[in-house]
Amino acid sequence: MKTLFIVRHAKSSWDDPYLIDHQRPLNKRGLKAAPEMARRLKKRGFCPDAIVSSDALRALETAMAMAETLGLPGKTVHQNPAIYNATSDDIVQIVRRFKDHWKTVMVVGHNPTLTVVANQFYPHLIENIPTAGIVMLRFNIPSWRLIHRDHVDSSTFDFPKNKPSSPGPS
């Protein structure tokens, strides 16, 4: 089994109009939402072996906040600059190259690409993964190279405005 968490970065700040897009940090809401979503994962017993993140500041801050909340060392977070401008096919190829000893991996990146990727595998249409939203896909496969819609064993979708007590739409 392989478990993939597709995570859209948390809410970013637009306070500084002179910052390039790549350098925008999380805003207050994002700094609160990222650890909250990680707590929800932890409560359900999920903890990734690796977090692969876009190198954009808002994605890295999301990844680091989640890693810290999950009690993971910083070296668990791997930057992949290709995620920043990736197409959905690029993301799938990145996932297919994951190390097979990683059983559970979180990818932190950007929309609209992540919503397109999620919809390639998720059984119900997701119109938009909100900021800090998480799509979990569990594949019944021995190797990441084999990810395919037909191998999805289970899935969930959660986001900050979803009631924490509910498991989220599935």
CSV table of N, CA, C and O in Angstrom, one decimal, residues 44-137:
chain,number,residue,atom,x,y,z
A,44,ARG,N,-6.0,11.0,13.2
A,44,ARG,CA,-6.4,9.8,12.4
A,44,ARG,C,-5.3,8.8,12.2
A,44,ARG,O,-5.5,7.8,11.5
A,45,GLY,N,-4.2,9.1,12.8
A,45,GLY,CA,-3.1,8.1,12.8
A,45,GLY,C,-2.2,8.2,11.5
A,45,GLY,O,-1.4,7.2,11.2
A,46,PHE,N,-2.3,9.3,10.8
A,46,PHE,CA,-1.5,9.4,9.6
A,46,PHE,C,-0.2,10.2,9.9
A,46,PHE,O,-0.3,11.2,10.5
A,47,CYS,N,0.9,9.7,9.3
A,47,CYS,CA,2.1,10.5,9.4
A,47,CYS,C,3.0,10.1,8.2
A,47,CYS,O,3.3,9.0,8.0
A,48,PRO,N,3.3,11.1,7.4
A,48,PRO,CA,4.1,10.8,6.2
A,48,PRO,C,5.5,10.4,6.5
A,48,PRO,O,6.1,10.9,7.5
A,49,ASP,N,6.1,9.6,5.6
A,49,ASP,CA,7.5,9.2,5.7
A,49,ASP,C,8.3,10.4,5.1
A,49,ASP,O,9.5,10.6,5.4
A,50,ALA,N,7.7,11.1,4.1
A,50,ALA,CA,8.4,12.2,3.5
A,50,ALA,C,7.3,13.3,3.1
A,50,ALA,O,6.2,12.9,2.8
A,51,ILE,N,7.8,14.5,3.0
A,51,ILE,CA,7.0,15.6,2.5
A,51,ILE,C,7.7,16.2,1.4
A,51,ILE,O,8.9,16.7,1.6
A,52,VAL,N,7.1,16.3,0.2
A,52,VAL,CA,7.8,16.8,-1.0
A,52,VAL,C,7.1,18.1,-1.3
A,52,VAL,O,5.9,18.1,-1.6
A,53,SER,N,7.8,19.2,-1.3
A,53,SER,CA,7.1,20.5,-1.4
A,53,SER,C,7.7,21.3,-2.5
A,53,SER,O,8.9,21.3,-2.9
A,54,SER,N,6.8,22.1,-3.1
A,54,SER,CA,7.3,23.2,-4.0
A,54,SER,C,8.3,24.1,-3.2
A,54,SER,O,8.2,24.1,-2.0
A,55,ASP,N,9.2,24.7,-3.9
A,55,ASP,CA,10.1,25.6,-3.2
A,55,ASP,C,9.6,27.0,-3.0
A,55,ASP,O,10.3,27.9,-2.5
A,56,ALA,N,8.3,27.3,-3.4
A,56,ALA,CA,7.7,28.6,-3.1
A,56,ALA,C,7.6,28.7,-1.6
A,56,ALA,O,7.3,27.8,-0.9
A,57,LEU,N,7.8,29.9,-1.1
A,57,LEU,CA,7.9,30.1,0.4
A,57,LEU,C,6.6,29.7,1.0
A,57,LEU,O,6.6,29.0,2.1
A,58,ARG,N,5.4,30.0,0.5
A,58,ARG,CA,4.1,29.6,1.1
A,58,ARG,C,4.0,28.1,1.2
A,58,ARG,O,3.4,27.6,2.2
A,59,ALA,N,4.5,27.4,0.2
A,59,ALA,CA,4.4,25.9,0.2
A,59,ALA,C,5.4,25.3,1.2
A,59,ALA,O,5.0,24.5,2.0
A,60,LEU,N,6.6,25.9,1.3
A,60,LEU,CA,7.6,25.4,2.2
A,60,LEU,C,7.1,25.7,3.7
A,60,LEU,O,7.3,24.8,4.5
A,61,GLU,N,6.6,26.9,3.9
A,61,GLU,CA,6.1,27.2,5.3
A,61,GLU,C,4.9,26.2,5.6
A,61,GLU,O,4.9,25.8,6.8
A,62,THR,N,4.1,25.9,4.7
A,62,THR,CA,3.0,24.9,5.0
A,62,THR,C,3.6,23.6,5.3
A,62,THR,O,3.2,22.9,6.3
A,63,ALA,N,4.6,23.1,4.5
A,63,ALA,CA,5.2,21.8,4.7
A,63,ALA,C,5.9,21.7,6.1
A,63,ALA,O,5.8,20.8,6.8
A,64,MET,N,6.7,22.8,6.4
A,64,MET,CA,7.4,22.8,7.7
A,64,MET,C,6.5,22.9,8.9
A,64,MET,O,6.7,22.2,9.9
A,65,ALA,N,5.4,23.7,8.8
A,65,ALA,CA,4.4,23.7,9.9
A,65,ALA,C,3.8,22.4,10.1
A,65,ALA,O,3.6,21.9,11.2
A,66,MET,N,3.5,21.7,9.0
A,66,MET,CA,2.8,20.4,9.1
A,66,MET,C,3.8,19.4,9.7
A,66,MET,O,3.5,18.6,10.6
A,67,ALA,N,5.1,19.4,9.2
A,67,ALA,CA,6.1,18.5,9.7
A,67,ALA,C,6.3,18.7,11.2
A,67,ALA,O,6.4,17.7,12.0
A,68,GLU,N,6.4,19.9,11.6
A,68,GLU,CA,6.6,20.2,13.1
A,68,GLU,C,5.4,19.7,13.9
A,68,GLU,O,5.6,19.1,14.9
A,69,THR,N,4.2,20.0,13.4
A,69,THR,CA,3.0,19.5,14.2
A,69,THR,C,2.9,18.0,14.2
A,69,THR,O,2.5,17.4,15.2
A,70,LEU,N,3.4,17.3,13.2
A,70,LEU,CA,3.4,15.9,13.1
A,70,LEU,C,4.6,15.3,13.9
A,70,LEU,O,4.7,14.0,14.0
A,71,GLY,N,5.5,16.1,14.4
A,71,GLY,CA,6.7,15.6,15.1
A,71,GLY,C,7.7,15.1,14.2
A,71,GLY,O,8.5,14.2,14.6
A,72,LEU,N,7.8,15.5,12.9
A,72,LEU,CA,8.8,15.0,12.0
A,72,LEU,C,10.0,15.9,12.0
A,72,LEU,O,9.9,17.2,12.1
A,73,PRO,N,11.2,15.4,11.8
A,73,PRO,CA,12.4,16.2,11.6
A,73,PRO,C,12.3,17.0,10.3
A,73,PRO,O,11.7,16.6,9.4
A,74,GLY,N,13.0,18.2,10.3
A,74,GLY,CA,13.0,19.0,9.2
A,74,GLY,C,13.5,18.3,7.9
A,74,GLY,O,13.1,18.7,6.8
A,75,LYS,N,14.4,17.3,8.1
A,75,LYS,CA,15.0,16.6,6.9
A,75,LYS,C,13.9,15.8,6.2
A,75,LYS,O,14.2,15.2,5.1
A,76,THR,N,12.7,15.6,6.8
A,76,THR,CA,11.6,14.9,6.2
A,76,THR,C,11.1,15.7,5.0
A,76,THR,O,10.5,15.1,4.1
A,77,VAL,N,11.3,17.0,5.0
A,77,VAL,CA,10.7,17.9,4.0
A,77,VAL,C,11.8,18.0,2.9
A,77,VAL,O,12.9,18.4,3.1
A,78,HIS,N,11.3,17.7,1.7
A,78,HIS,CA,12.2,17.7,0.5
A,78,HIS,C,11.7,18.8,-0.5
A,78,HIS,O,10.5,18.7,-0.8
A,79,GLN,N,12.5,19.7,-0.8
A,79,GLN,CA,12.1,20.8,-1.8
A,79,GLN,C,12.2,20.2,-3.2
A,79,GLN,O,13.2,19.6,-3.5
A,80,ASN,N,11.2,20.4,-4.0
A,80,ASN,CA,11.3,20.1,-5.4
A,80,ASN,C,10.8,21.3,-6.2
A,80,ASN,O,9.6,21.5,-6.3
A,81,PRO,N,11.7,22.1,-6.8
A,81,PRO,CA,11.4,23.3,-7.5
A,81,PRO,C,10.5,23.0,-8.7
A,81,PRO,O,9.7,23.9,-9.1
A,82,ALA,N,10.5,21.8,-9.2
A,82,ALA,CA,9.6,21.5,-10.4
A,82,ALA,C,8.1,21.6,-10.1
A,82,ALA,O,7.3,21.7,-11.0
A,83,ILE,N,7.8,21.4,-8.8
A,83,ILE,CA,6.4,21.5,-8.4
A,83,ILE,C,5.8,22.9,-8.6
A,83,ILE,O,4.6,23.0,-9.0
A,84,TYR,N,6.5,23.9,-8.5
A,84,TYR,CA,6.0,25.3,-8.6
A,84,TYR,C,5.2,25.6,-9.8
A,84,TYR,O,4.1,26.1,-9.8
A,85,ASN,N,5.8,25.2,-11.0
A,85,ASN,CA,5.1,25.5,-12.3
A,85,ASN,C,4.7,24.2,-13.0
A,85,ASN,O,4.5,24.2,-14.2
A,86,ALA,N,4.5,23.2,-12.2
A,86,ALA,CA,4.2,21.8,-12.8
A,86,ALA,C,2.8,21.7,-13.4
A,86,ALA,O,1.9,22.4,-12.9
A,87,THR,N,2.7,20.9,-14.4
A,87,THR,CA,1.4,20.5,-14.9
A,87,THR,C,0.9,19.3,-14.1
A,87,THR,O,1.7,18.7,-13.3
A,88,SER,N,-0.3,18.9,-14.3
A,88,SER,CA,-0.8,17.7,-13.5
A,88,SER,C,0.0,16.5,-14.0
A,88,SER,O,0.4,15.6,-13.1
A,89,ASP,N,0.4,16.4,-15.2
A,89,ASP,CA,1.2,15.2,-15.7
A,89,ASP,C,2.6,15.3,-15.0
A,89,ASP,O,3.1,14.2,-14.7
A,90,ASP,N,3.2,16.5,-14.8
A,90,ASP,CA,4.5,16.6,-14.2
A,90,ASP,C,4.4,16.1,-12.7
A,90,ASP,O,5.3,15.3,-12.3
A,91,ILE,N,3.3,16.4,-12.0
A,91,ILE,CA,3.1,16.0,-10.6
A,91,ILE,C,3.0,14.5,-10.6
A,91,ILE,O,3.7,13.8,-9.7
A,92,VAL,N,2.2,13.9,-11.5
A,92,VAL,CA,2.1,12.4,-11.5
A,92,VAL,C,3.5,11.8,-11.7
A,92,VAL,O,3.8,10.8,-11.1
A,93,GLN,N,4.3,12.3,-12.6
A,93,GLN,CA,5.6,11.8,-12.9
A,93,GLN,C,6.5,12.0,-11.7
A,93,GLN,O,7.3,11.1,-11.4
A,94,ILE,N,6.4,13.1,-11.0
A,94,ILE,CA,7.2,13.3,-9.7
A,94,ILE,C,6.8,12.2,-8.7
A,94,ILE,O,7.7,11.6,-8.1
A,95,VAL,N,5.5,11.9,-8.5
A,95,VAL,CA,5.1,10.9,-7.6
A,95,VAL,C,5.6,9.5,-8.0
A,95,VAL,O,6.1,8.8,-7.2
A,96,ARG,N,5.6,9.2,-9.3
A,96,ARG,CA,6.0,7.9,-9.8
A,96,ARG,C,7.5,7.7,-9.6
A,96,ARG,O,8.0,6.6,-9.6
A,97,ARG,N,8.2,8.8,-9.3
A,97,ARG,CA,9.7,8.7,-9.0
A,97,ARG,C,10.0,8.6,-7.5
A,97,ARG,O,11.2,8.6,-7.1
A,98,PHE,N,9.0,8.7,-6.7
A,98,PHE,CA,9.2,8.6,-5.2
A,98,PHE,C,10.0,7.3,-4.9
A,98,PHE,O,9.8,6.3,-5.6
A,99,LYS,N,10.7,7.4,-3.8
A,99,LYS,CA,11.4,6.2,-3.3
A,99,LYS,C,10.4,5.2,-2.8
A,99,LYS,O,9.5,5.5,-2.0
A,100,ASP,N,10.5,3.9,-3.2
A,100,ASP,CA,9.5,2.9,-2.8
A,100,ASP,C,9.5,2.6,-1.3
A,100,ASP,O,8.5,2.1,-0.8
A,101,HIS,N,10.6,2.9,-0.6
A,101,HIS,CA,10.5,2.7,0.8
A,101,HIS,C,9.7,3.7,1.6
A,101,HIS,O,9.3,3.6,2.7
A,102,TRP,N,9.3,4.8,0.9
A,102,TRP,CA,8.3,5.8,1.4
A,102,TRP,C,7.0,5.2,1.2
A,102,TRP,O,6.5,5.0,0.1
A,103,LYS,N,6.3,4.8,2.3
A,103,LYS,CA,4.9,4.3,2.2
A,103,LYS,C,3.9,5.4,2.1
A,103,LYS,O,2.9,5.2,1.5
A,104,THR,N,4.1,6.5,2.8
A,104,THR,CA,3.2,7.6,2.9
A,104,THR,C,3.9,8.9,2.6
A,104,THR,O,4.9,9.2,3.2
A,105,VAL,N,3.4,9.6,1.6
A,105,VAL,CA,4.1,10.8,1.2
A,105,VAL,C,3.1,11.9,1.0
A,105,VAL,O,2.0,11.7,0.5
A,106,MET,N,3.5,13.1,1.4
A,106,MET,CA,2.7,14.3,1.3
A,106,MET,C,3.3,15.2,0.2
A,106,MET,O,4.5,15.4,0.2
A,107,VAL,N,2.5,15.6,-0.8
A,107,VAL,CA,3.0,16.6,-1.8
A,107,VAL,C,2.3,17.9,-1.5
A,107,VAL,O,1.1,18.0,-1.4
A,108,VAL,N,3.1,19.0,-1.3
A,108,VAL,CA,2.6,20.3,-1.1
A,108,VAL,C,2.9,21.2,-2.3
A,108,VAL,O,4.0,21.4,-2.7
A,109,GLY,N,1.8,21.8,-2.8
A,109,GLY,CA,2.0,22.6,-4.0
A,109,GLY,C,0.8,23.5,-4.2
A,109,GLY,O,0.3,24.1,-3.2
A,110,HIS,N,0.5,23.7,-5.5
A,110,HIS,CA,-0.4,24.9,-5.9
A,110,HIS,C,-1.6,24.4,-6.7
A,110,HIS,O,-1.5,23.4,-7.4
A,111,ASN,N,-2.6,25.3,-6.7
A,111,ASN,CA,-3.7,25.1,-7.6
A,111,ASN,C,-3.5,26.0,-8.8
A,111,ASN,O,-2.7,26.9,-8.7
A,112,PRO,N,-4.1,25.7,-9.9
A,112,PRO,CA,-5.1,24.7,-10.1
A,112,PRO,C,-4.6,23.3,-10.3
A,112,PRO,O,-5.3,22.3,-10.4
A,113,THR,N,-3.3,23.2,-10.4
A,113,THR,CA,-2.7,21.9,-10.8
A,113,THR,C,-3.0,20.8,-9.8
A,113,THR,O,-3.4,19.7,-10.2
A,114,LEU,N,-3.0,21.0,-8.5
A,114,LEU,CA,-3.3,19.9,-7.5
A,114,LEU,C,-4.7,19.5,-7.6
A,114,LEU,O,-5.0,18.3,-7.4
A,115,THR,N,-5.6,20.4,-7.9
A,115,THR,CA,-7.0,19.9,-8.1
A,115,THR,C,-7.2,19.0,-9.3
A,115,THR,O,-7.9,18.0,-9.2
A,116,VAL,N,-6.5,19.3,-10.3
A,116,VAL,CA,-6.5,18.5,-11.5
A,116,VAL,C,-5.9,17.1,-11.2
A,116,VAL,O,-6.5,16.1,-11.6
A,117,VAL,N,-4.8,17.1,-10.5
A,117,VAL,CA,-4.2,15.8,-10.1
A,117,VAL,C,-5.1,15.0,-9.3
A,117,VAL,O,-5.4,13.8,-9.5
A,118,ALA,N,-5.7,15.6,-8.3
A,118,ALA,CA,-6.6,14.9,-7.4
A,118,ALA,C,-7.8,14.3,-8.1
A,118,ALA,O,-8.2,13.2,-7.9
A,119,ASN,N,-8.3,15.1,-9.1
A,119,ASN,CA,-9.5,14.6,-9.9
A,119,ASN,C,-9.1,13.4,-10.8
A,119,ASN,O,-10.0,12.7,-11.3
A,120,GLN,N,-7.8,13.2,-11.1
A,120,GLN,CA,-7.4,12.0,-11.8
A,120,GLN,C,-7.6,10.7,-11.0
A,120,GLN,O,-7.7,9.7,-11.6
A,121,PHE,N,-7.6,10.9,-9.7
A,121,PHE,CA,-7.7,9.7,-8.9
A,121,PHE,C,-8.9,9.6,-7.9
A,121,PHE,O,-9.3,8.5,-7.6
A,122,TYR,N,-9.3,10.8,-7.5
A,122,TYR,CA,-10.4,10.8,-6.5
A,122,TYR,C,-11.7,10.4,-7.1
A,122,TYR,O,-12.0,10.8,-8.3
A,123,PRO,N,-12.6,9.6,-6.4
A,123,PRO,CA,-13.8,9.1,-7.1
A,123,PRO,C,-14.9,10.1,-7.3
A,123,PRO,O,-15.8,9.8,-8.1
A,124,HIS,N,-14.8,11.3,-6.7
A,124,HIS,CA,-15.9,12.3,-6.9
A,124,HIS,C,-15.2,13.6,-7.4
A,124,HIS,O,-14.1,13.8,-7.0
A,125,LEU,N,-15.9,14.4,-8.1
A,125,LEU,CA,-15.4,15.6,-8.6
A,125,LEU,C,-15.1,16.6,-7.5
A,125,LEU,O,-15.9,16.8,-6.6
A,126,ILE,N,-13.9,17.1,-7.4
A,126,ILE,CA,-13.5,18.2,-6.5
A,126,ILE,C,-13.3,19.4,-7.4
A,126,ILE,O,-12.5,19.5,-8.3
A,127,GLU,N,-14.2,20.4,-7.1
A,127,GLU,CA,-14.2,21.6,-7.9
A,127,GLU,C,-12.9,22.4,-7.6
A,127,GLU,O,-12.4,23.0,-8.5
A,128,ASN,N,-12.5,22.4,-6.4
A,128,ASN,CA,-11.4,23.2,-6.0
A,128,ASN,C,-10.8,22.7,-4.6
A,128,ASN,O,-11.6,22.6,-3.7
A,129,ILE,N,-9.6,22.5,-4.5
A,129,ILE,CA,-9.0,22.2,-3.2
A,129,ILE,C,-8.7,23.5,-2.6
A,129,ILE,O,-7.9,24.3,-3.1
A,130,PRO,N,-9.4,23.8,-1.5
A,130,PRO,CA,-9.1,25.1,-0.8
A,130,PRO,C,-7.7,25.2,-0.2
A,130,PRO,O,-7.1,24.1,-0.1
A,131,THR,N,-7.3,26.4,0.1
A,131,THR,CA,-6.0,26.5,0.8
A,131,THR,C,-5.9,25.6,2.0
A,131,THR,O,-6.9,25.5,2.7
A,132,ALA,N,-4.8,24.9,2.2
A,132,ALA,CA,-4.6,24.0,3.3
A,132,ALA,C,-5.5,22.7,3.2
A,132,ALA,O,-5.5,21.9,4.1
A,133,GLY,N,-6.2,22.6,2.1
A,133,GLY,CA,-7.0,21.4,1.8
A,133,GLY,C,-6.1,20.2,1.6
A,133,GLY,O,-5.0,20.3,1.0
A,134,ILE,N,-6.6,19.0,1.9
A,134,ILE,CA,-5.8,17.7,1.8
A,134,ILE,C,-6.7,16.7,1.1
A,134,ILE,O,-7.8,16.4,1.6
A,135,VAL,N,-6.2,16.1,0.1
A,135,VAL,CA,-6.8,14.9,-0.5
A,135,VAL,C,-5.9,13.7,-0.2
A,135,VAL,O,-4.7,13.7,-0.5
A,136,MET,N,-6.5,12.7,0.4
A,136,MET,CA,-5.7,11.5,0.7
A,136,MET,C,-6.2,10.4,-0.2
A,136,MET,O,-7.3,10.1,-0.4
A,137,LEU,N,-5.2,9.8,-0.8
A,137,LEU,CA,-5.4,8.7,-1.8
A,137,LEU,C,-4.5,7.5,-1.3
A,137,LEU,O,-3.3,7.6,-1.2
